[in-house]
mmCIF file of C-alpha atoms in Angstrom:
data_model
loop_
_atom_site.group_PDB
_atom_site.id
_atom_site.type_symbol
_atom_site.label_atom_id
_atom_site.label_comp_id
_atom_site.label_asym_id
_atom_site.label_seq_id
_atom_site.Cartn_x
_atom_site.Cartn_y
_atom_site.Cartn_z
ATOM 1 C CA GLU A 1 -118.611 28.746 97.636
ATOM 2 C CA TYR A 2 -116.833 28.996 94.283
ATOM 3 C CA LYS A 3 -113.079 28.515 93.936
ATOM 4 C CA PRO A 4 -110.873 28.022 90.875
ATOM 5 C CA SER A 5 -109.956 24.415 90.258
ATOM 6 C CA GLN A 6 -107.107 25.252 87.877
ATOM 7 C CA LEU A 7 -104.840 28.198 87.112
ATOM 8 C CA LEU A 8 -103.180 28.988 83.796
ATOM 9 C CA CYS A 9 -99.381 28.944 83.857
ATOM 10 C CA PRO A 10 -98.293 32.407 82.622
ATOM 11 C CA LYS A 11 -95.144 31.055 80.988
ATOM 12 C CA TYR A 12 -96.187 27.763 79.378
ATOM 13 C CA PHE A 13 -99.929 28.460 78.968
ATOM 14 C CA GLN A 14 -100.949 25.127 80.465
ATOM 15 C CA TRP A 15 -103.653 24.569 83.070
ATOM 16 C CA VAL A 16 -102.424 23.442 86.505
ATOM 17 C CA ASN A 17 -104.470 22.169 89.453
ATOM 18 C CA VAL A 18 -104.820 24.928 92.031
ATOM 19 C CA SER A 19 -103.607 22.570 94.778
ATOM 20 C CA GLU A 20 -100.255 22.309 92.924
ATOM 21 C CA ALA A 21 -100.073 25.956 91.835
ATOM 22 C CA VAL A 22 -100.734 27.767 95.122
ATOM 23 C CA PRO A 23 -97.681 26.373 96.989
ATOM 24 C CA LYS A 24 -95.428 27.387 94.072
ATOM 25 C CA LEU A 25 -96.868 30.906 94.095
ATOM 26 C CA GLN A 26 -96.476 31.193 97.860
ATOM 27 C CA GLN A 27 -92.813 30.122 97.676
ATOM 28 C CA SER A 28 -92.002 32.599 94.916
ATOM 29 C CA PRO A 29 -90.667 35.934 96.232
ATOM 30 C CA CYS A 30 -92.649 37.909 93.621
ATOM 31 C CA HIS A 31 -95.694 35.592 93.715
ATOM 32 C CA VAL A 32 -95.201 35.251 89.946
ATOM 33 C CA CYS A 33 -93.619 32.089 88.628
ATOM 34 C CA PRO A 34 -94.106 29.306 86.105
ATOM 35 C CA LEU A 35 -96.668 26.891 87.483
ATOM 36 C CA VAL A 36 -95.534 24.022 85.281
ATOM 37 C CA ASP A 37 -92.299 22.164 85.991
ATOM 38 C CA VAL A 38 -89.595 23.244 83.539
ATOM 39 C CA GLU A 39 -89.068 19.822 81.904
ATOM 40 C CA GLU A 40 -92.805 19.226 81.577
ATOM 41 C CA GLY A 41 -93.430 22.700 80.176
ATOM 42 C CA THR A 42 -90.707 22.526 77.550
ATOM 43 C CA ARG A 43 -91.681 18.987 76.540
ATOM 44 C CA LYS A 44 -95.343 19.932 76.092
ATOM 45 C CA GLN A 45 -94.387 23.089 74.223
ATOM 46 C CA GLY A 46 -92.467 21.035 71.679
ATOM 47 C CA GLU A 47 -95.356 18.611 71.324
ATOM 48 C CA SER A 48 -98.013 21.284 70.848
ATOM 49 C CA GLY A 49 -96.232 23.494 68.330
ATOM 50 C CA ASP A 50 -94.636 25.766 70.975
ATOM 51 C CA ARG A 51 -97.124 28.612 71.344
ATOM 52 C CA ASP A 52 -94.617 30.735 73.290
ATOM 53 C CA ASN A 53 -91.457 30.131 71.262
ATOM 54 C CA THR A 54 -89.354 32.755 72.978
ATOM 55 C CA THR A 55 -85.757 33.456 72.026
ATOM 56 C CA ASN A 56 -83.137 35.590 73.702
ATOM 57 C CA SER A 57 -83.895 38.369 71.221
ATOM 58 C CA SER A 58 -87.555 38.497 72.255
ATOM 59 C CA TYR A 59 -86.505 38.626 75.934
ATOM 60 C CA ALA A 60 -84.248 41.573 75.057
ATOM 61 C CA THR A 61 -87.138 43.254 73.244
ATOM 62 C CA VAL A 62 -89.396 42.807 76.266
ATOM 63 C CA LEU A 63 -86.628 44.109 78.533
ATOM 64 C CA HIS A 64 -86.587 47.373 76.593
ATOM 65 C CA GLN A 65 -90.406 47.680 76.440
ATOM 66 C CA LEU A 66 -91.247 46.807 80.053
ATOM 67 C CA GLN A 67 -92.758 49.813 81.861
ATOM 68 C CA MET A 68 -91.445 50.796 85.300
ATOM 69 C CA ASP A 69 -92.865 53.100 87.953
ATOM 70 C CA ILE A 70 -89.847 54.606 89.697
ATOM 71 C CA GLY A 71 -91.796 57.313 91.502
ATOM 72 C CA ALA A 72 -91.008 60.008 88.927
ATOM 73 C CA GLY A 73 -94.644 60.652 88.014
ATOM 74 C CA ILE A 74 -94.390 58.884 84.648
ATOM 75 C CA ASN A 75 -93.615 55.318 83.666
ATOM 76 C CA VAL A 76 -90.160 54.784 82.194
ATOM 77 C CA THR A 77 -88.355 52.047 80.277
ATOM 78 C CA ILE A 78 -84.832 50.810 80.862
ATOM 79 C CA ASP A 79 -83.590 52.887 77.915
ATOM 80 C CA MET A 80 -84.624 56.070 79.734
ATOM 81 C CA LEU A 81 -82.344 55.356 82.722
ATOM 82 C CA GLN A 82 -78.759 56.413 83.258
ATOM 83 C CA PRO A 83 -76.090 53.663 83.048
ATOM 84 C CA SER A 84 -75.880 53.361 86.841
ATOM 85 C CA GLY A 85 -79.657 52.860 87.017
ATOM 86 C CA ILE A 86 -79.607 50.268 84.235
ATOM 87 C CA GLU A 87 -76.927 48.344 86.141
ATOM 88 C CA VAL A 88 -79.196 48.134 89.189
ATOM 89 C CA VAL A 89 -82.526 47.503 87.438
ATOM 90 C CA LYS A 90 -81.550 45.144 84.602
ATOM 91 C CA PRO A 91 -81.034 41.982 86.730
ATOM 92 C CA ILE A 92 -84.367 42.566 88.484
ATOM 93 C CA LEU A 93 -86.223 42.941 85.182
ATOM 94 C CA GLU A 94 -84.484 39.920 83.629
ATOM 95 C CA GLU A 95 -85.454 37.762 86.598
ATOM 96 C CA PHE A 96 -89.060 38.944 86.375
ATOM 97 C CA ILE A 97 -89.284 38.313 82.606
ATOM 98 C CA ALA A 98 -87.799 34.824 83.025
ATOM 99 C CA ALA A 99 -90.282 33.980 85.790
ATOM 100 C CA ALA A 100 -93.427 35.550 84.329
ATOM 101 C CA GLY A 101 -92.720 35.024 80.647
ATOM 102 C CA PRO A 102 -92.454 37.751 78.036
ATOM 103 C CA GLU A 103 -96.146 37.980 77.153
ATOM 104 C CA LEU A 104 -97.303 38.487 80.740
ATOM 105 C CA SER A 105 -94.358 40.797 81.528
ATOM 106 C CA LEU A 106 -95.478 43.278 78.887
ATOM 107 C CA GLN A 107 -98.867 43.530 80.603
ATOM 108 C CA CYS A 108 -97.278 44.563 83.896
ATOM 109 C CA ILE A 109 -95.810 47.764 85.296
ATOM 110 C CA MET A 110 -92.904 47.149 87.672
ATOM 111 C CA LYS A 111 -93.034 49.420 90.722
ATOM 112 C CA LEU A 112 -89.466 50.186 91.785
ATOM 113 C CA ALA A 113 -89.974 53.208 94.017
#
């Protein structure tokens, strides 16, 4: 029987043993989270040239590009919502982007129906 021995951390792009990664995924409410400890991930990023050098401006860019399925029949972005909707959705999207990383976030569609 074949099983993965390592999983790639979606935020820091480092391989993690599956025995360490699965408990972190199971504890995460969205089942999406960094698999590398924060200190270890940031230290290795600095050592390796920081492949995912993300700034607050890139997080803001991702926030405005992230597609959402709100049950309207088409995918929408945060800019298409009314101010009251933005107030509700923005913290959810920011939490998701912080956990999944900007690159992976752009490949997802958030279902908020």
